[in-house]
mmCIF file of C-alpha atoms in Angstrom:
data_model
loop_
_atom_site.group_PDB
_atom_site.id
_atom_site.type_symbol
_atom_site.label_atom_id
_atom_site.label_comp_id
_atom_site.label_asym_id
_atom_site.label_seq_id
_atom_site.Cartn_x
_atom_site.Cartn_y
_atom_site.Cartn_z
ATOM 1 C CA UNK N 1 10.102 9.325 -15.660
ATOM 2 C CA UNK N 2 8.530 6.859 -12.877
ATOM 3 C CA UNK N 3 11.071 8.720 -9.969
ATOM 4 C CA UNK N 4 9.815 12.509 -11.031
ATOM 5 C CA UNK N 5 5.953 11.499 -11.070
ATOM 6 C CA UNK N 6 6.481 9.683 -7.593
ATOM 7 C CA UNK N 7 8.274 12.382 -6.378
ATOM 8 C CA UNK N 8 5.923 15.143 -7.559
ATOM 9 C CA UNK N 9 3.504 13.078 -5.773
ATOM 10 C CA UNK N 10 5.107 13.166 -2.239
ATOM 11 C CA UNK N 11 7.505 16.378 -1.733
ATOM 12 C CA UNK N 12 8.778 13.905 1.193
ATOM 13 C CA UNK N 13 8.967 10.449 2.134
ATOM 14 C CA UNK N 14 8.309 10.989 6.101
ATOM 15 C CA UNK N 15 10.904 9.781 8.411
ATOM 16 C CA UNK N 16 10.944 9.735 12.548
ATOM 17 C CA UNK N 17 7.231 9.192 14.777
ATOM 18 C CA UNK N 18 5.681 10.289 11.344
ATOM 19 C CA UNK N 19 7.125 7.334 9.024
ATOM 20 C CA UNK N 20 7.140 5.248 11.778
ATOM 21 C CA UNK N 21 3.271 5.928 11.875
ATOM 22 C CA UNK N 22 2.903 5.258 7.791
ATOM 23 C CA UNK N 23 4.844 1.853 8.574
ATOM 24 C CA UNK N 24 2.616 0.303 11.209
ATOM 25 C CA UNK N 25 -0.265 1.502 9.064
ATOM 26 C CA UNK N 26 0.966 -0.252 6.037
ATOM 27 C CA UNK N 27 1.726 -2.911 8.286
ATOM 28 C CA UNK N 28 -1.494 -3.544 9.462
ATOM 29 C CA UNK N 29 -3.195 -2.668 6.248
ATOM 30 C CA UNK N 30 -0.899 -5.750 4.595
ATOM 31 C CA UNK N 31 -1.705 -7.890 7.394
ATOM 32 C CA UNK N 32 -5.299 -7.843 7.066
ATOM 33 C CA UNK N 33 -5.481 -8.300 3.739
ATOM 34 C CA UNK N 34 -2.912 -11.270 3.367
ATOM 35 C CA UNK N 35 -4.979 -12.766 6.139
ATOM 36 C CA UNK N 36 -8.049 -12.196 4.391
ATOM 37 C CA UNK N 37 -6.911 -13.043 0.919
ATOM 38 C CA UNK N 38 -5.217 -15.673 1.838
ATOM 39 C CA UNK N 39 -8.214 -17.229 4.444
ATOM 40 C CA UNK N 40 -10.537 -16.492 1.464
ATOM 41 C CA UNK N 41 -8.475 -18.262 -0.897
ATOM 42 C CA UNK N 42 -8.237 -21.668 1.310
ATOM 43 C CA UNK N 43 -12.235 -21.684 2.524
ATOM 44 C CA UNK N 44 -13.350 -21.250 -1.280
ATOM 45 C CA UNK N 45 -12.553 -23.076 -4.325
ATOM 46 C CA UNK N 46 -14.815 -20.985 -6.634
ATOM 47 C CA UNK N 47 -12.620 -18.548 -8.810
ATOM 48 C CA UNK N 48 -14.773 -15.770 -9.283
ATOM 49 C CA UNK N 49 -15.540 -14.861 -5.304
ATOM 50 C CA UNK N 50 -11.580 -15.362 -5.082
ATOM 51 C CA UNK N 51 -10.311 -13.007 -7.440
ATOM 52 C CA UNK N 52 -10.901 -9.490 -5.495
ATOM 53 C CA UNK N 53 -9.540 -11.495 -2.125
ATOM 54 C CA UNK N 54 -6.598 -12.616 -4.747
ATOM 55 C CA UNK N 55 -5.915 -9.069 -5.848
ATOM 56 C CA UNK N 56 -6.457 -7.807 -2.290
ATOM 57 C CA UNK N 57 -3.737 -10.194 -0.957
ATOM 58 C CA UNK N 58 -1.269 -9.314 -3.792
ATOM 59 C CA UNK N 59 -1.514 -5.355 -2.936
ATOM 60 C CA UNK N 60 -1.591 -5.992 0.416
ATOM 61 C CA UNK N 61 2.602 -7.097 -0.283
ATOM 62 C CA UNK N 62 3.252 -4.563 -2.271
ATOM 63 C CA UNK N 63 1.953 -2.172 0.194
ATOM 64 C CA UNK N 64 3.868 -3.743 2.986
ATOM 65 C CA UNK N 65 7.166 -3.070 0.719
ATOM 66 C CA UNK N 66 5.972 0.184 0.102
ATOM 67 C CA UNK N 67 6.272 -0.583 -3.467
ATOM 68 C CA UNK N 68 3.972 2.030 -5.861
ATOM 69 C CA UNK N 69 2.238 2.500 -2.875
ATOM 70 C CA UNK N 70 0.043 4.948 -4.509
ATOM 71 C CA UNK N 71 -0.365 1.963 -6.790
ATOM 72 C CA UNK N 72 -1.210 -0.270 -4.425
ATOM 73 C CA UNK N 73 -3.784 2.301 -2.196
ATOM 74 C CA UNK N 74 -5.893 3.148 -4.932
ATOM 75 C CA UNK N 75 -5.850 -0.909 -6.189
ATOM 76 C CA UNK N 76 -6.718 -1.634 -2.194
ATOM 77 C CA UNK N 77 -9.478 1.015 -2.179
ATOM 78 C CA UNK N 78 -11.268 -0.189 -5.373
ATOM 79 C CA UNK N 79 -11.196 -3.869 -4.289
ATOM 80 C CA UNK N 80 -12.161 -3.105 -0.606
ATOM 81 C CA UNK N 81 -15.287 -1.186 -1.980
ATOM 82 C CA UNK N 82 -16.132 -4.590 -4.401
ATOM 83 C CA UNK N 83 -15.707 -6.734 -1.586
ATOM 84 C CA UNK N 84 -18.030 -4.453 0.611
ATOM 85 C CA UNK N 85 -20.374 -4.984 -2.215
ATOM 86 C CA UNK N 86 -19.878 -8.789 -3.254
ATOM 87 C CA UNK N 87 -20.304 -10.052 0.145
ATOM 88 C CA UNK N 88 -21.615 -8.697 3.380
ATOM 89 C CA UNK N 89 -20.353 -10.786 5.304
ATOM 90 C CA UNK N 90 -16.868 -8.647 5.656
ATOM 91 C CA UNK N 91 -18.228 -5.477 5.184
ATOM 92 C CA UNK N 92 -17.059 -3.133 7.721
ATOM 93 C CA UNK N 93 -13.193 -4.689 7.357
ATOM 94 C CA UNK N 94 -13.950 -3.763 3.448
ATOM 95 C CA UNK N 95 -14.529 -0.144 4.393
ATOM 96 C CA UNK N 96 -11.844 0.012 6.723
ATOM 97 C CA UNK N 97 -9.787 -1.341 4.471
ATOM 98 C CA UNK N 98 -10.606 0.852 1.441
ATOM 99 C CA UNK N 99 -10.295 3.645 3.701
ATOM 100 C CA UNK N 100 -6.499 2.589 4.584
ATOM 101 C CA UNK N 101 -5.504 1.849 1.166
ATOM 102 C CA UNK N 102 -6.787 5.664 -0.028
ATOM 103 C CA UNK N 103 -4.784 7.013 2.898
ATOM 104 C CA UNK N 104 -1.776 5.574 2.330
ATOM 105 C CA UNK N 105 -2.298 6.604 -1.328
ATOM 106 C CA UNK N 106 -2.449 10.042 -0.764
ATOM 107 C CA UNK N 107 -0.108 10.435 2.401
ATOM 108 C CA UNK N 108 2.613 8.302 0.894
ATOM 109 C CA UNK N 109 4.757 5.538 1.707
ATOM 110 C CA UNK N 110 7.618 7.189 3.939
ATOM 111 C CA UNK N 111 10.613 6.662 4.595
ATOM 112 C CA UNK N 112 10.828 3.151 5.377
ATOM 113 C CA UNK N 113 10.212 1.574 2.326
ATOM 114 C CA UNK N 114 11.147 0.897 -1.097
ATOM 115 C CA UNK N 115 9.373 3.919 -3.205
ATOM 116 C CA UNK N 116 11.936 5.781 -0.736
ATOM 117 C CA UNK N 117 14.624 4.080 -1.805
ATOM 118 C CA UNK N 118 14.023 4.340 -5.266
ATOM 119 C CA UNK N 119 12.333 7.320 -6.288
ATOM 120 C CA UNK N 120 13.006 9.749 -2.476
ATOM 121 C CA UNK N 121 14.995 12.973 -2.865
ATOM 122 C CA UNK N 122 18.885 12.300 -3.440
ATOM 123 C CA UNK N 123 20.951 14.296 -1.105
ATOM 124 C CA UNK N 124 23.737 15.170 -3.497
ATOM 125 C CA UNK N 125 27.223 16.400 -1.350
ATOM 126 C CA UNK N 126 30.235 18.278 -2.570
ATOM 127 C CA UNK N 127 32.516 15.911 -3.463
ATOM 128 C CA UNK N 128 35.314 18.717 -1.911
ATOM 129 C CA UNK N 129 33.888 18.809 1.318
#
């Protein structure tokens, strides 16, 4: 069920200057928010101003595996849009940020990552050939 909504989803998982492209963008998406999350998480002891770093930080891996990504895009937009409005402080890398996650949940993961793996198109051969 999962492999034929994914695949609906993204007719292909990009390979060559393309997926190379979606990697270093979900790449640097991860990195900033692991950075953040995780800088966040060590300046502040209060739980509720940690919890969108927290779930920030979490996506940010799974995005980096290119696991769910469109999971993880949408879940990176949302909290990048709270965290634009809970402090101001980190605005503009909230926006950016938000703006990244929706991207890579509507272009895809490509080929490099683990949504390929699992749920990409199966090239089936003729076993006679």
């Amino acid at each position: 069920m999962g492999e034929q909504v994914l695949q609906r989803l993204f007719s292909t998982f990009a390979e060559g200057w393309p997926g190379a492209g979606l990697l270093l963008q979900r790449t640097l998406t991860s990195a900033i928010l692991i950075y953040y999350g995780a800088s966040h998480l060590l300046e502040n002891a209060r739980l509720a101003s940690n919890i969108p770093y927290a779930i920030a930080a979490i996506a940010g891996v799974f995005l980096f595996l290119g696991l769910w990504t469109p999971v993880a895009g949408i879940t990176i937009s949302a909290v990048g849009v709270w965290i634009f409005f809970l402090c101001s402080a980190h605005s503009l890398t909230a926006i950016v940020v938000a703006v990244l996650g929706a991207s890579a949940a509507m272009i895809g993961p490509g080929m490099w990552s683990v949504d390929a793996k699992l749920y990409g198109r199966k090239h089936l051969q003729d076993p006679r050939h």
